[in-house]
Every structure is written in structure tokens, then in C-alpha cells.
XYZ file of C-alpha atoms in Angstrom:
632
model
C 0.000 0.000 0.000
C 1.246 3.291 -0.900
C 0.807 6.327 1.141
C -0.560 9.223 -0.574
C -0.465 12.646 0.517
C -3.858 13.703 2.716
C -4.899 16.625 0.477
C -8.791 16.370 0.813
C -8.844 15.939 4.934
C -6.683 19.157 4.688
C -9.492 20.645 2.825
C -12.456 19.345 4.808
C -10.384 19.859 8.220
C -8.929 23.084 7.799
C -7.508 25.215 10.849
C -8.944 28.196 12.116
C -5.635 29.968 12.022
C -4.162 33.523 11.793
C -2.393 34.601 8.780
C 0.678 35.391 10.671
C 3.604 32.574 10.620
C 4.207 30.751 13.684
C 7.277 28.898 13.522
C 6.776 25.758 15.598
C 3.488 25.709 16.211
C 0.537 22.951 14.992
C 0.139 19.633 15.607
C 0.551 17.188 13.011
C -2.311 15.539 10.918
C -3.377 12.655 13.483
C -2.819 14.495 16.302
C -5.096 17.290 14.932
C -7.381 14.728 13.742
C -7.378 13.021 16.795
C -8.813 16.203 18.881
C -11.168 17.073 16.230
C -12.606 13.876 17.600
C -12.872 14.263 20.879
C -14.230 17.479 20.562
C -16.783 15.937 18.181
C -17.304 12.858 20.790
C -18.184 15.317 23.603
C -21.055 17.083 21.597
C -22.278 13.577 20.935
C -22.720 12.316 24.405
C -23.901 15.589 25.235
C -26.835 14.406 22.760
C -26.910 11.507 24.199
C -27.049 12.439 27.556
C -29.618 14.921 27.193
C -32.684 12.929 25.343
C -34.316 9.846 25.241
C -36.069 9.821 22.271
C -33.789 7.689 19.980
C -35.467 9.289 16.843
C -34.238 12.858 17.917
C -31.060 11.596 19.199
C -29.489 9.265 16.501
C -30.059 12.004 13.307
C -27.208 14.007 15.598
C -25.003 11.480 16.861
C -25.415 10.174 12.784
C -24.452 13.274 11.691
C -21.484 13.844 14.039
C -19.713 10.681 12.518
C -20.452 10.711 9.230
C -18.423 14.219 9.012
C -15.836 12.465 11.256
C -15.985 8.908 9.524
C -16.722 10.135 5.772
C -15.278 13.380 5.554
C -12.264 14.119 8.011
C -11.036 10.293 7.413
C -10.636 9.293 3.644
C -9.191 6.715 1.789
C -5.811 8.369 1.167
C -5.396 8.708 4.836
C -5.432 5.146 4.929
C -3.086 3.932 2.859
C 0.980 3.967 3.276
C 3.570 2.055 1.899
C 5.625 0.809 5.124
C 7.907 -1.673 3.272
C 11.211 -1.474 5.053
C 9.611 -2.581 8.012
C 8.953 -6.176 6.606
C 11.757 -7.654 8.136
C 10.056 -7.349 11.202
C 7.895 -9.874 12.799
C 6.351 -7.925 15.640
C 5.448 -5.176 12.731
C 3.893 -8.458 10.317
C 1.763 -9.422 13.658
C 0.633 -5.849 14.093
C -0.200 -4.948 10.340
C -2.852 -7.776 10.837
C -4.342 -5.788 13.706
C -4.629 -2.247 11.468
C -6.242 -4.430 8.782
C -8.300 -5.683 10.776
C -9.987 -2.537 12.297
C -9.338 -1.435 9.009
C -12.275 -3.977 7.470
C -14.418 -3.425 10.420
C -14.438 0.921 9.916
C -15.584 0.085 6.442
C -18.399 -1.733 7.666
C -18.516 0.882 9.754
C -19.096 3.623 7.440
C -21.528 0.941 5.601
C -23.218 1.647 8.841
C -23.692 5.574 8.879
C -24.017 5.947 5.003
C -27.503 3.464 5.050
C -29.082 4.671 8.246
C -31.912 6.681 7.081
C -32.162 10.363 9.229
C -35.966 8.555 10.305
C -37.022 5.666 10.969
C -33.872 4.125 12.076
C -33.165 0.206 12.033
C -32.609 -0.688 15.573
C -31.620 -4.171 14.804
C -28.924 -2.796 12.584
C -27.338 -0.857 14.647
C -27.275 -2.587 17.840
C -25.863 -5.440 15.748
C -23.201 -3.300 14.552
C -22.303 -2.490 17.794
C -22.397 -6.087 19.580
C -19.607 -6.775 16.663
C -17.485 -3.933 17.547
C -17.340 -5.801 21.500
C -17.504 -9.697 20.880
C -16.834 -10.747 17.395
C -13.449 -12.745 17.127
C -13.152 -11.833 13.782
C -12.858 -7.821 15.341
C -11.339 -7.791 18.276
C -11.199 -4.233 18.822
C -10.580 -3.597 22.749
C -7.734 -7.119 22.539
C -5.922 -5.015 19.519
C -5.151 -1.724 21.499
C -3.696 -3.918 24.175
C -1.609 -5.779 21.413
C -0.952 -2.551 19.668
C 0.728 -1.255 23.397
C 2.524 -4.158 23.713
C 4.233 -4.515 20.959
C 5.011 -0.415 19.913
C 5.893 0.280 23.893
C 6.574 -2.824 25.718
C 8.401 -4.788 22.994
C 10.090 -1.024 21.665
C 9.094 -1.691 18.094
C 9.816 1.672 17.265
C 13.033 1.597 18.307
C 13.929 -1.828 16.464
C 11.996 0.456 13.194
C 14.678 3.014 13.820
C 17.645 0.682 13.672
C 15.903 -0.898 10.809
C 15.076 1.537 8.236
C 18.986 3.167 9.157
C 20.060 1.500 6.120
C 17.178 1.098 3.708
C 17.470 5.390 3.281
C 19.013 5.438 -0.363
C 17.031 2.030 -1.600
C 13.816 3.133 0.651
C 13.623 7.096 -0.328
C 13.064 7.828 3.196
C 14.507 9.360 5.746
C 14.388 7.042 9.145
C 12.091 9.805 10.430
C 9.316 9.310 7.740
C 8.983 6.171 8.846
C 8.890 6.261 12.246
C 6.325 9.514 11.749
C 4.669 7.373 8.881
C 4.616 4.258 11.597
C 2.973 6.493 14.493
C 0.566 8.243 11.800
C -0.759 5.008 10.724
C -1.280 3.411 14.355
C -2.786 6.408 16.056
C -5.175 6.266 13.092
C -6.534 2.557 13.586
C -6.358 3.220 17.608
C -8.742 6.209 16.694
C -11.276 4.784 14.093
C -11.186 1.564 16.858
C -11.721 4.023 19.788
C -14.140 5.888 18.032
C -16.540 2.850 16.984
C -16.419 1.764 20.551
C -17.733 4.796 21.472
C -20.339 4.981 19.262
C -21.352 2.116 19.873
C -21.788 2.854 23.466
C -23.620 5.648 22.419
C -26.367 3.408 20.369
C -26.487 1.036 22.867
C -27.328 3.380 25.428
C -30.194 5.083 23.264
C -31.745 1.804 22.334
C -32.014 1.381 26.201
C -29.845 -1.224 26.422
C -27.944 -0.098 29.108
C -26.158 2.913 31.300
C -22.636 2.533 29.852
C -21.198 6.252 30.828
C -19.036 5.059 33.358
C -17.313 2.759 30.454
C -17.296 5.600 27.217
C -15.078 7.672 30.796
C -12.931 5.119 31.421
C -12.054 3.867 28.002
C -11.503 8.092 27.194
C -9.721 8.411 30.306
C -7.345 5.144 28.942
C -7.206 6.469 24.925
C -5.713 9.748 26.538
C -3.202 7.982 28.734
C -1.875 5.405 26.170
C -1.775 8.619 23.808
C 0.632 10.579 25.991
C 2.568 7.815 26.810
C 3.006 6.548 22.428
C 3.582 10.675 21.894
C 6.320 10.955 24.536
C 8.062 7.307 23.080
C 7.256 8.837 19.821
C 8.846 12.227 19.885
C 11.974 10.355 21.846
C 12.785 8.285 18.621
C 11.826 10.627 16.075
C 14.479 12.903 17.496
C 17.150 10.121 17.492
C 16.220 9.310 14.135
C 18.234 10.562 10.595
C 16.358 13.062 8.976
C 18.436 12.330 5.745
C 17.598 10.692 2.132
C 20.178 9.717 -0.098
C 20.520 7.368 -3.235
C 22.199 4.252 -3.107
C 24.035 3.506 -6.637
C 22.586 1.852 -9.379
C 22.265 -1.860 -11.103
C 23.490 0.312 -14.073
C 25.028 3.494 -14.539
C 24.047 5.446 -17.634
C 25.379 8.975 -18.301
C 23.128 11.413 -18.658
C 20.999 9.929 -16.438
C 22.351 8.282 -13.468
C 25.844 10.673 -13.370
C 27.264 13.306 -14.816
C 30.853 13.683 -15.406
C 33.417 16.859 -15.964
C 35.878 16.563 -18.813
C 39.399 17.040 -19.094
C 39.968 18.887 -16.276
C 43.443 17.689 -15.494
C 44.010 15.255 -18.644
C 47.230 12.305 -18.554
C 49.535 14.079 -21.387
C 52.398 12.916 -23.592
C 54.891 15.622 -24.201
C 58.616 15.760 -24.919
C 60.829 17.876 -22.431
C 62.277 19.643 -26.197
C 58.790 21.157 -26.405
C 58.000 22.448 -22.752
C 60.473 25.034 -22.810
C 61.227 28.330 -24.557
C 64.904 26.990 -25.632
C 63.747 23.610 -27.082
C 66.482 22.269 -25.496
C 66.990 18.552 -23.087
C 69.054 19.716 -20.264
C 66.519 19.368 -17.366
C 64.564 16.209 -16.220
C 60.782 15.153 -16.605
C 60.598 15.992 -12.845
C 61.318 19.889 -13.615
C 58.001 21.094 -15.745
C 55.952 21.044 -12.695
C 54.208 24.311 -14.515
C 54.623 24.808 -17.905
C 52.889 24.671 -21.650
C 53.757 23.571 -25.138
C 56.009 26.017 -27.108
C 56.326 23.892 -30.154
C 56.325 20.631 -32.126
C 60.517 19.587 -32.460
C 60.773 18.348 -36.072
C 56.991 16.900 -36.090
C 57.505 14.236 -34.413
C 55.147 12.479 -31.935
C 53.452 15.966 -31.158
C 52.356 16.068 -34.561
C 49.944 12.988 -34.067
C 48.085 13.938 -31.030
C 45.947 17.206 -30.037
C 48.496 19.395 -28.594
C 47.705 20.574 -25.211
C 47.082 24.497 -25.579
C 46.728 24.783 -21.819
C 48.583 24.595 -18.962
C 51.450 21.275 -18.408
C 51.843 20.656 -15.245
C 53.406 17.377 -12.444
C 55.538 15.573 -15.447
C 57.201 12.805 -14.410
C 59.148 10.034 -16.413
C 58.431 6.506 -16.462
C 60.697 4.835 -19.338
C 62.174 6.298 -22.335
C 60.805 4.178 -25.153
C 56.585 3.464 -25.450
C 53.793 1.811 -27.592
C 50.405 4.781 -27.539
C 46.986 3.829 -28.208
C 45.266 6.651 -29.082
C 41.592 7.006 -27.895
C 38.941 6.345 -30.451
C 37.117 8.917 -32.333
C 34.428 11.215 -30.248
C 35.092 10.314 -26.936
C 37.092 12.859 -24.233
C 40.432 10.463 -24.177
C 43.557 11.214 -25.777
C 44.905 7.643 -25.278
C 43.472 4.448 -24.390
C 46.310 3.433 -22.708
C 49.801 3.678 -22.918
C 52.943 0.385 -22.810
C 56.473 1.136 -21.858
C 59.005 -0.619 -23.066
C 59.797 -1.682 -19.379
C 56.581 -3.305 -19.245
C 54.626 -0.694 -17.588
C 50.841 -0.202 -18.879
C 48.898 3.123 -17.861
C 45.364 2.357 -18.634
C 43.522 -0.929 -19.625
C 45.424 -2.838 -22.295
C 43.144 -3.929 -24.828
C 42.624 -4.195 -28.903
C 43.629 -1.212 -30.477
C 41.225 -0.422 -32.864
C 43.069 3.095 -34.333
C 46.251 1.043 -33.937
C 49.225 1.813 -31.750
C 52.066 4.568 -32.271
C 55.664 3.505 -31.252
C 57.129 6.410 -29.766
C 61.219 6.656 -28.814
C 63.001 9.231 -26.422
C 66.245 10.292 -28.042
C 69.587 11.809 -27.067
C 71.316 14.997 -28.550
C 74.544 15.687 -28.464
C 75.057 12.442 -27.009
C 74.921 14.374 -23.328
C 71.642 15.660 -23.558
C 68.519 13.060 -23.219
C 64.947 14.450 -24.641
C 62.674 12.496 -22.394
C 58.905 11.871 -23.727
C 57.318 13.070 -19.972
C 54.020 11.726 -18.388
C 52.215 15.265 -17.384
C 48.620 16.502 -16.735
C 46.850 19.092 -19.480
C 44.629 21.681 -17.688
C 43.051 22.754 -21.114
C 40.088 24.315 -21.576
C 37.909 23.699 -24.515
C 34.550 22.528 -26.629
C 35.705 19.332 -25.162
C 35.965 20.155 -21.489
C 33.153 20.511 -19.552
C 34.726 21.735 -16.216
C 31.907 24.639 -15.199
C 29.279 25.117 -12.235
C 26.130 27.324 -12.725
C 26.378 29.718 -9.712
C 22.556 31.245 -10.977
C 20.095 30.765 -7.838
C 17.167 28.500 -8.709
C 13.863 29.303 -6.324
C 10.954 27.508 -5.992
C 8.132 29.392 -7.527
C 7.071 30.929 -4.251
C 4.308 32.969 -5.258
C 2.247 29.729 -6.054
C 3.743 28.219 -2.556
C 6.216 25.794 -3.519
C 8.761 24.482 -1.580
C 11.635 22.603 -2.558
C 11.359 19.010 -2.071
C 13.844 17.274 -4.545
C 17.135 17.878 -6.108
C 19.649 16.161 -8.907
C 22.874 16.927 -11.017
C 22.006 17.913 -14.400
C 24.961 19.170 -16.777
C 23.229 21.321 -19.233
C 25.396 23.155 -22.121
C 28.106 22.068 -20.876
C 27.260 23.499 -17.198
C 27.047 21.719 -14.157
C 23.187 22.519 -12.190
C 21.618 21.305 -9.255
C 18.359 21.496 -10.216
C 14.993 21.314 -7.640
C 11.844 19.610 -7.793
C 9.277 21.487 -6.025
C 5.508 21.336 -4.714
C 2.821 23.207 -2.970
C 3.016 22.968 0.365
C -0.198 22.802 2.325
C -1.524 23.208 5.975
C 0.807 20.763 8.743
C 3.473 19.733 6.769
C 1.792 18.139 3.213
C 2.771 18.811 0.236
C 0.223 18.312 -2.532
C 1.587 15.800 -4.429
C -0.671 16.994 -8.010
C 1.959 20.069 -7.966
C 4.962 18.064 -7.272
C 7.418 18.615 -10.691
C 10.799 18.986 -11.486
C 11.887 23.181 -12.355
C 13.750 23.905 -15.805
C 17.165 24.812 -15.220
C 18.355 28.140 -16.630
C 19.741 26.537 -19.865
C 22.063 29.613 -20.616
C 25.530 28.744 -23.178
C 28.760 30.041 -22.162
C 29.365 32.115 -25.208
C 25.840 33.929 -24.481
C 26.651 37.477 -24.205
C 26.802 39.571 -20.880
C 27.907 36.581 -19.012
C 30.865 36.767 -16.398
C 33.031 33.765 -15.012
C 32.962 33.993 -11.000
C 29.460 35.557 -11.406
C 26.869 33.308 -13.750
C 29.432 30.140 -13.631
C 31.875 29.030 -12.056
C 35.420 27.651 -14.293
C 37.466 25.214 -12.693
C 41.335 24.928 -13.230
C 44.377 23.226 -12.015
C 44.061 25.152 -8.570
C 40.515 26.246 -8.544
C 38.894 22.688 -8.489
C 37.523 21.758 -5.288
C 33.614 21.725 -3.937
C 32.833 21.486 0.090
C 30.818 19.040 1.761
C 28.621 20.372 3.807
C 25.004 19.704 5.809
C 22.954 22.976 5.351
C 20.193 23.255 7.664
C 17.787 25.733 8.296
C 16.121 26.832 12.174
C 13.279 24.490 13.086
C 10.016 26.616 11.515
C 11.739 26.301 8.186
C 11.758 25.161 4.995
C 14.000 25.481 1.708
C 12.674 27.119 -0.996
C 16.423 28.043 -3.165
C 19.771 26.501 -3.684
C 22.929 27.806 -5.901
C 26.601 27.581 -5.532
C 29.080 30.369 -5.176
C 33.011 30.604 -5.476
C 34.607 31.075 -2.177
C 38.441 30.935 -3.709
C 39.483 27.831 -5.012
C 36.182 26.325 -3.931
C 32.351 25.895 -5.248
C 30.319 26.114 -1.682
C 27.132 25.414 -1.355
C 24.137 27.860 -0.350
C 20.604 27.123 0.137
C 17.323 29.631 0.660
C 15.048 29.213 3.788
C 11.860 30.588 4.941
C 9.489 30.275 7.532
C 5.950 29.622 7.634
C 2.812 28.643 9.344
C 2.341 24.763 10.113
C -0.829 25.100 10.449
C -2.087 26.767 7.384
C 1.037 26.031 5.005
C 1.979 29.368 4.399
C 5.475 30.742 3.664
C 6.364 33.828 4.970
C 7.657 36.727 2.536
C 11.152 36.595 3.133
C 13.958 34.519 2.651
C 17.198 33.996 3.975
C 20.392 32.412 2.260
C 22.551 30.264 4.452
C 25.559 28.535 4.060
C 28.794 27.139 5.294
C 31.496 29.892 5.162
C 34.528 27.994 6.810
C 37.908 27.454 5.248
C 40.937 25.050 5.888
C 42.338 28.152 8.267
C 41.024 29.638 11.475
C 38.529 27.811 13.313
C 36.229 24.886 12.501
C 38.681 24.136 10.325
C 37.624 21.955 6.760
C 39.582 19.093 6.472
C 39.822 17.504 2.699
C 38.855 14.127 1.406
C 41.484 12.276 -0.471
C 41.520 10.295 -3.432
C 43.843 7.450 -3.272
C 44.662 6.200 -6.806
C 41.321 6.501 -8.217
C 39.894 4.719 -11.117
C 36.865 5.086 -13.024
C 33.960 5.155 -10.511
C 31.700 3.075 -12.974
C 33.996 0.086 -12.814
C 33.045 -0.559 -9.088
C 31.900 -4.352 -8.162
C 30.284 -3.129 -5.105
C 27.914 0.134 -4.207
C 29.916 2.967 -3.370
C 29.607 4.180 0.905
C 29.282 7.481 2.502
C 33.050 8.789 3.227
C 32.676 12.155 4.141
C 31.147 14.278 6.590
C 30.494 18.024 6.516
C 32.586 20.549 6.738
C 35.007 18.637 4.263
C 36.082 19.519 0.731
C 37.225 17.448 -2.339
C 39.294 18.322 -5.607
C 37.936 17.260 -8.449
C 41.352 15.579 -10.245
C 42.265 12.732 -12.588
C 41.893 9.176 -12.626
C 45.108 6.699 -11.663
C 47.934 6.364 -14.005
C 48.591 2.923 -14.062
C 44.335 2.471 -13.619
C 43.788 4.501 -16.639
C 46.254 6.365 -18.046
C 45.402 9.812 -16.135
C 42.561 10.002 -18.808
C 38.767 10.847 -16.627
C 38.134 13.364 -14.462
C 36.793 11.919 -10.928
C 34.839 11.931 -8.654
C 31.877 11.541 -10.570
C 28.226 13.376 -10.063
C 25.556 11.230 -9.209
C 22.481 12.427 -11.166
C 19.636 10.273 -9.946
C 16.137 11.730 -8.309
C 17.112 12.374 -4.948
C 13.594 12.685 -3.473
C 11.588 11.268 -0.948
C 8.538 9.013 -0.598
C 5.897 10.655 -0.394
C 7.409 13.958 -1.256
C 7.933 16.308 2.126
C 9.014 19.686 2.839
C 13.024 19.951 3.312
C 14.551 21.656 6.167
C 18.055 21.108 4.534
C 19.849 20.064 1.756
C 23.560 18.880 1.632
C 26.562 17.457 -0.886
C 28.222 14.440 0.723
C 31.149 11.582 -0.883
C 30.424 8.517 -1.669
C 33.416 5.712 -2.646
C 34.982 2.543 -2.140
C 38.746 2.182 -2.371
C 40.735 2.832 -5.183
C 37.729 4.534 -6.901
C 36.893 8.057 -7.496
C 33.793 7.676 -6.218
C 30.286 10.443 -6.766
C 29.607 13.818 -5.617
C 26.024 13.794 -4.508
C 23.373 15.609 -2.983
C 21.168 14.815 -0.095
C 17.951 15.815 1.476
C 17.257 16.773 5.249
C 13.204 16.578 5.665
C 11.612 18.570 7.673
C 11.704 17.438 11.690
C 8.066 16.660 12.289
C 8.918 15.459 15.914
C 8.260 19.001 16.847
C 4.279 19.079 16.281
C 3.748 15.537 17.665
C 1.439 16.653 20.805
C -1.601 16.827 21.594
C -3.229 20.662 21.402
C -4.014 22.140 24.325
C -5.936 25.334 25.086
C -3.682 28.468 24.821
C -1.377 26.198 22.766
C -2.615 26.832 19.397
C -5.621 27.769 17.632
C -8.144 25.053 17.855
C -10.343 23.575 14.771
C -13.367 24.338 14.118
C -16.063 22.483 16.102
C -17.431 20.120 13.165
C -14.867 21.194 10.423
């Protein structure tokens, strides 16, 4: 069963509310729901109470629960999609419980929706209400014992918490939603089971079948208890719980569509030592051109066959004199598909060569001088290196109410975005999911005119090539409604948008805030850097890549492993998936987190950080908040 975002009871059940934003404030659907009821319950013995004319009685007490049972309660409400949890027997035992009051509150509804408002059928009724108390098949008052014992007593909330830990990036939801999904679900069965107990009381007693106020008191008196006591458990794990949703890797990885990659940022590059300097002379080392650039092509020799690099050269090194080059094949982002010294060395995968392999010599001069063919990096840019960040904000279209509640890598012209998928968000936390979609990124080209690097985009280079990890998130009362990146020196740093707004009526306030992580590698908090230890081609991985970073870290975006392959990708990856949650919910955060394995290059990825609904689990009390109104 899937759960499905409670749009109509938000509509029937709306809160009597001022427009002002209280951050905080409101209870959450059930618990609203829940004293709605009770309200409602109290009018209805009042009826009761006051008559004993079952024909002036029963069109009232009729009335009362067909806007409670029909209207406030619908069929959305009812279902969820609680998975994860399947693992667990005590949950199995106790999902046969909420089916089974479940079956019974249809009948139950059966019940109100053919009872005439005259001439009521005693026989109907009454039988109704004998099944609520001593059919097997519906053993309401045994199931909120069971329901106790196994949520408090045998901590099955707890055990959820543990559970669902590591089902976030298969699942789609954060710990919390579950847990929050868990106690949503429950309180509603305990209330449609409380609340046909009660009326049933109530028929009983106008049919003259007995007293039965002092039992409608106790049982309230009990429902209140054992709903303080599953609030206060509640809140206690809900606050221990993640609030984060990630995405696990996938069977297959397909660019465009599962990750994104940069291009030739820092590029494994062939160049003679004749050619790096302004002399075109041999008498330094490999080791030497730790910054340089081509100045030439001596006597067309192996420079003639390959692109030259017009950028920068920089970190040669030599590995043997004499080498076999397979050059990459035609419309791909290589330059070789891997290299074989003459000592036996391979940089890259050997493999067929389908454009055939290149056998290229060192040579001496002079017989003193040795012109070494070098192993450096190309920082290059062009049409083939995509190596740029939008730094545009994108902003939920808040005028229609729409909060973020999604978020992926797309690389669009050549430009790196992190683009949103946003909904309405409605009264206590919903967000109608008929509005949910994903924004168009601002699909500008870098030779548009009027556009500046450092302002509209972001370039990265040889020392301007890192992006921090961080876990932005906003003051409870908040939700995000923007995200960009800016450059902060050598680094892209994330920045997201927050605003605050009424729970209890779903409006955002007017004004938004950016916030971000400011902190650098000096001073204090310091950032400390993730390191990529010989890194291959994330794609290659046998196993899914784990979480290695925390915030307040940075990585460089750099080059694959030599020997691996051949210096030729840039790493880490970006993983592109949907990174949304089930159903969708307002975000209180968003963040950019690591993932790897050893000897990999692993994925930049964003996160989500839901909104804490532990907050509004409580039940309203006068002064607290403004209540509902009487019958919706």
C-alpha cells in the first residue's frame, strides 16, 4: 500500500488559524485529527445524555460521525507504503491488527451511510455495535492492548529506527518518515477503533440497552493515557532518528541519467621535455616542468599525431624512455586508451587497439643531452571540457507556494546545475503531491553574451577545483525554498534559501534567507579535505559505493590513476539520480556528501534533510494553538 499525501482531509479539516507565521506551532495531521474527535465525541454524548427519544437523538449522533468517519477520514489517509519494516515480525503481527480494524471501519461507514435520518433500524445498529465488542473476527478492545505491547513494551519503534537506518538510499526515506509514517498510521486505527467503541456505546445506550457512561469515561480516560505515553516514546525516537535521504548507486550506470561527469579537467599528457620550454632544449629532467605549456612541435615528431595541449602542463614525471600509444577512439574525451612502456609498464587498460598503436622513442642529442617523452597533466580548456558550475540561484516558484522538495545533477550546455523539484506545500506539513514537478534549469551557453566567469558560472582549473561538503540546515520553523553555488576561492560552496511559515495553514512567509557554510581550511572549525587514493573510473566498481565524508570537508575534483587509466577521466563523478523522498515532504536542509569505495573516485552527490516533524507531535491544548473548528 502506498501512502498518498492527505490533500482532501486538509481541505475538509482546515484550521482556524491567523495569517501570521508561527514557527513551531501545529500539531501534526493525526494528532489534529485526533482532537477534532474528541471534541466531536463530547457534543455527541452531550446528545446523548440529554434525550431519550432515539429518533431525535441518533439524526445528531449520525451526523457527528459521518463528518468524522466520511469526511475528516478518507481513503488516502489510509493507505501507506511501510515496506522497510517487513523484516520485522512484531510489525507483520501488528499490520494484521490495522487491517483488521481497518475492514471493520468500512463496515462501519456501511453503517452511517444506510441509516436513514428517520425511521432508524434498531436491529442494525445494535448489531453493529455487539460486533465492535464480541466478534473474534474484530477484536477491537484485545488489539489496542496488542498494539501497546508490541510499539511500547516490545520497543518496536526503536527496532523500526535501527531498521530503516540503512534502507534510506534504496527506501527514499529518511528514518524519520517512517517512524512519523509508523505512528501516523497506528494512532489512526487506535482512533477509528476508539471511536466505533464509542459509538457504539452511544447506540447502545439510546436503544435502552444499558447505562454505559461510566465505560465511554474510562475507556476516554485510557485512549488519553496510552496517547501521551506513544507521543512521549514517539517524539523520543523521532528525534534520534536521521532526517536524511540519499541514493544508493545503481544496477546500471548510464550517463546522462544516473551521473554526470566533468571533462578534461586535469588530462594524462604525452609531451617531450624539447617542447615544454622556450629553448627547445633537453638539459633538465621530466621531474622539472611542474608548470609549464607547449612552445612547439621539435621536427613533427610524436606531437604532430596527437591534439596538442594548448593549456597549462603541469606534475611531469618520467616513467621509461621508449613506449607503444593507443590513441583514444574517435568522439570520446580520451587522448589515449592506454599507454605500454618498453619496461613493461601499462597506464590504462590494455586492450585491442582499434586506431592502432604509435611507437614512440626518447632520443639523445649531443650524445649528453637526453629528450625524455614526460608523463604530465593538461589543464586545457575547450569545446571538449566541460569543467563549469552554474552559480545562478534556482527558487521555488514561491508565489504559487512551492517548496523545494527534490534535487539532482544535471549538466546542461556544458554546465554543471543542481536542479529542484518542487511542490505546494499545504496546511501541517503536506505537500500536494498533483503540484509536485521537477523546475527547468536556466539553460544559458557560455558564449551567451553579458555573461561573467565567478558571477553566472563558475570555471574550474588546475588550482581552482575543489567543492565542500557540507550539511545545510535551516532553524526548526523552516523550509528550503532556493539553492545555488558560489566561489569562495578555489572552492564551489554550497548555499541554500530558507523561509518560515505557518504549520498550520502552510503558508510561507515573505522573506527569505540564504545560508551557508562559510569555513575554510584556516582559522577555526577548520575543513579538512577528502582524499583520493589512486582513483579509477567510478563506474567500474563491483560493489555500491559508501558514505566517506562528513560536513565541513572539501574534495578536488582531479584525474583518474595512471597505471588504472592512463590519467585520462576526471573523478569523482556526479551522481544524477532523483534524490527525493517518498511521499514527497518539505526539506529543512539540503547537503553534498562523498560517496566511494577504495581505489575509486567515487560520486559527488546531494542529499535531502526533511523537515523534523517530531516538533508538532502533541496533543493541542488550550492556549497552545488555535483550535479547529467544532465540526470542520
Amino acid at each position: 500500500m502506498k501512502w498518498i499525501s492527505v490533500c482532501a482531509v486538509i481541505v475538509i479539516i482546515a484550521g482556524v488559524v491567523n495569517d501570521g507565521v508561527h514557527a513551531g506551532k501545529g500539531t501534526t495531521i493525526i494528532d489534529t485529527l485526533r482532537d477534532y474527535y474528541l471534541k466531536l465525541e463530547d457534543d455527541a454524548w452531550n446528545v446523548v445524555n440529554m434525550g431519550k427519544n432515539p429518533d431525535r437523538i441518533l439524526p445528531i449522533v449520525y451526523k457527528l460521525y459521518k463528518m468524522f468517519a466520511l469526511k475528516n477520514i478518507t481513503y488516502e489517509m489510509e493507505d501507506y507504503e511501510l515496506v522497510s519494516l517487513d523484516r520485522i515480525y512484531e510489525w507483520k503481527l501488528l499490520e494484521r491488527d490495522l487491517m483488521s480494524v481497518r475492514t471493520l471501519f468500512q463496515n462501519f461507514r456501511e453503517e452511517l451511510e444506510k441509516q436513514k435520518m428517520t425511521n432508524f433500524d434498531e436491529l442494525s445498529a445494535t448489531d453493529f455495535a455487539e460486533t465492535v465488542f464480541e466478534d473474534k473476527n474484530f477484536p477491537v478492545p484485545q488489539t489496542f492492548d496488542q498494539i501497546e505491547s508490541i510499539m511500547v513494551n516490545q520497543g518496536l519503534y526503536y527496532k523500526a529506527m535501527v531498521e530503516v537506518k540503512d534502507q534510506v538510499c534504496s527506501s527514499q526515506k529518511a528514518a524519520q518518515q517512517v517512524i512519523y509514517q509508523m505512528y501516523s498510521a497506528i494512532s489512526l486505527t487506535e482512533l477509528k477503533g476508539y471511536a466505533m467503541m464509542q459509538f457504539s456505546w452511544m447506540l447502545l445506550k439510546t436503544f435502552g440497552k444499558g447505562n454505559y457512561t461510566q465505560e465511554a469515561q474510562l475507556m476516554r480516560q485510557r485512549f488519553e493515557n496510552r496517547t501521551e505515553r506513544t507521543q512521549e516514546l514517539v517524539k523520543r525516537v523521532m528525534e534520534r532518528s536521521e532526517l536524511s535521504v540519499w541514493r544508493c548507486d545503481p544496477d546500471v550506470h548510464v550517463e546522462g541519467e544516473t551521473y554526470e561527469q566533468f571533462t578534461r579537467l586535469l588530462q594524462g599528457y604525452i609531451e617531450n621535455e624539447v617542447d615544454m620550454n622556450t629553448d627547445g632544449t633537453c638539459k633538465e629532467n621530466c621531474a622539472a616542468y611542474t608548470f609549464t605549456e607547449s612552445h612547439g612541435c621539435f621536427k613533427d615528431l610524436y606531437c604532430a599525431q596527437q591534439p596538442q595541449c594548448k593549456g597549462k602542463i603541469i606534475n611531469c614525471t618520467y616513467v621509461d624512455s621508449d613506449m607503444w600509444i593507443c590513441p583514444s577512439k574517435l568522439h570520446t574525451n580520451r587522448r589515449y586508451e592506454y599507454i605500454r612502456y618498453e619496461n613493461g609498464r601499462v597506464l590504462g587498460e590494455e586492450s585491442t587497439c582499434v586506431r592502432g598503436t604509435t611507437k614512440v622513442d626518447s632520443w639523445w642529442r649531443w650524445l649528453f643531452w637526453h629528450c625524455s617523452y614526460c608523463f604530465c597533466l593538461c589543464d586545457e580548456q575547450g569545446y571538449k571540457s566541460d569543467r563549469y558550475f552554474n552559480l545562478r540561484e534556482t527558487v521555488s516558484d514561491i508565489d504559487r507556494n512551492k517548496v523545494i522538495v527534490g534535487v539532482r545533477f544535471r549538466k546542461v550546455n556544458r554546465i554543471m546545475h543542481l536542479q529542484i523539484q518542487q511542490g505546494e506545500l499545504l496546511p501541517r506539513g503536506v505537500i500536494n503531491a498533483s503540484t509536485v514537478e521537477w523546475k527547468a534549469v536556466n539553460d544559458y551557453r557560455l558564449l551567451d553574451s553579458g555573461l561573467k566567469n565567478g558571477v553566472d558560472y563558475h570555471t574550474m582549473e588546475w588550482n581552482k577545483r575543489a567543492i565542500d561538503l557540507d550539511d545545510l540546515q535551516a532553524n526548526p520553523g523552516h523550509v528550503v525554498t532556493g539553492v545555488k553555488f558560489r566561489s569562495i576561492g578555489p572552492r564551489v560552496n554550497l548555499e541554500i534559501r530558507v523561509q518560515e511559515f505557518n504549520f498550520e495553514t502552510g503558508k510561507l512567509d515573505n522573506v527569505g534567507v540564504w545560508i551557508s557554510n562559510d569555513n575554510t581550511e584556516v582559522g577555526t572549525n577548520q575543513r579538512t579535505r577528502i582524499y583520493l587514493r589512486n582513483p579509477d573510473v567510478p563506474t567500474k566498481g563491483k560493489a555500491r559505493s559508501q558514505v566517506d565524508s562528513k560536513t565541513n570537508q572539501f574534495i578536488e575534483f582531479t584525474h583518474t590513476d595512471m597505471d588504472a587509466d592512463a590519467a585520462q577521466t576526471t573523478v569523482p563523478f556526479l551522481d544524477a539520480q532523483d534524490v527525493v523522498s517518498v511521499p514527497p515532504v518539505p526539506l529543512s536542509g539540503i547537503g553534498i556528501y562523498h560517496k566511494g569505495l577504495p581505489l575509486s573516485g567515487g560520486f559527488v552527490a546531494p542529499k535531502l534533510i526533511v523537515y523534523n516533524m517530531a516538533q508538532h507531535v502533541y496533543t493541542p491544548k488550550p492556549g497552545q494553538e488555535d483550535l479547529w473548528d467544532t465540526y470542520g
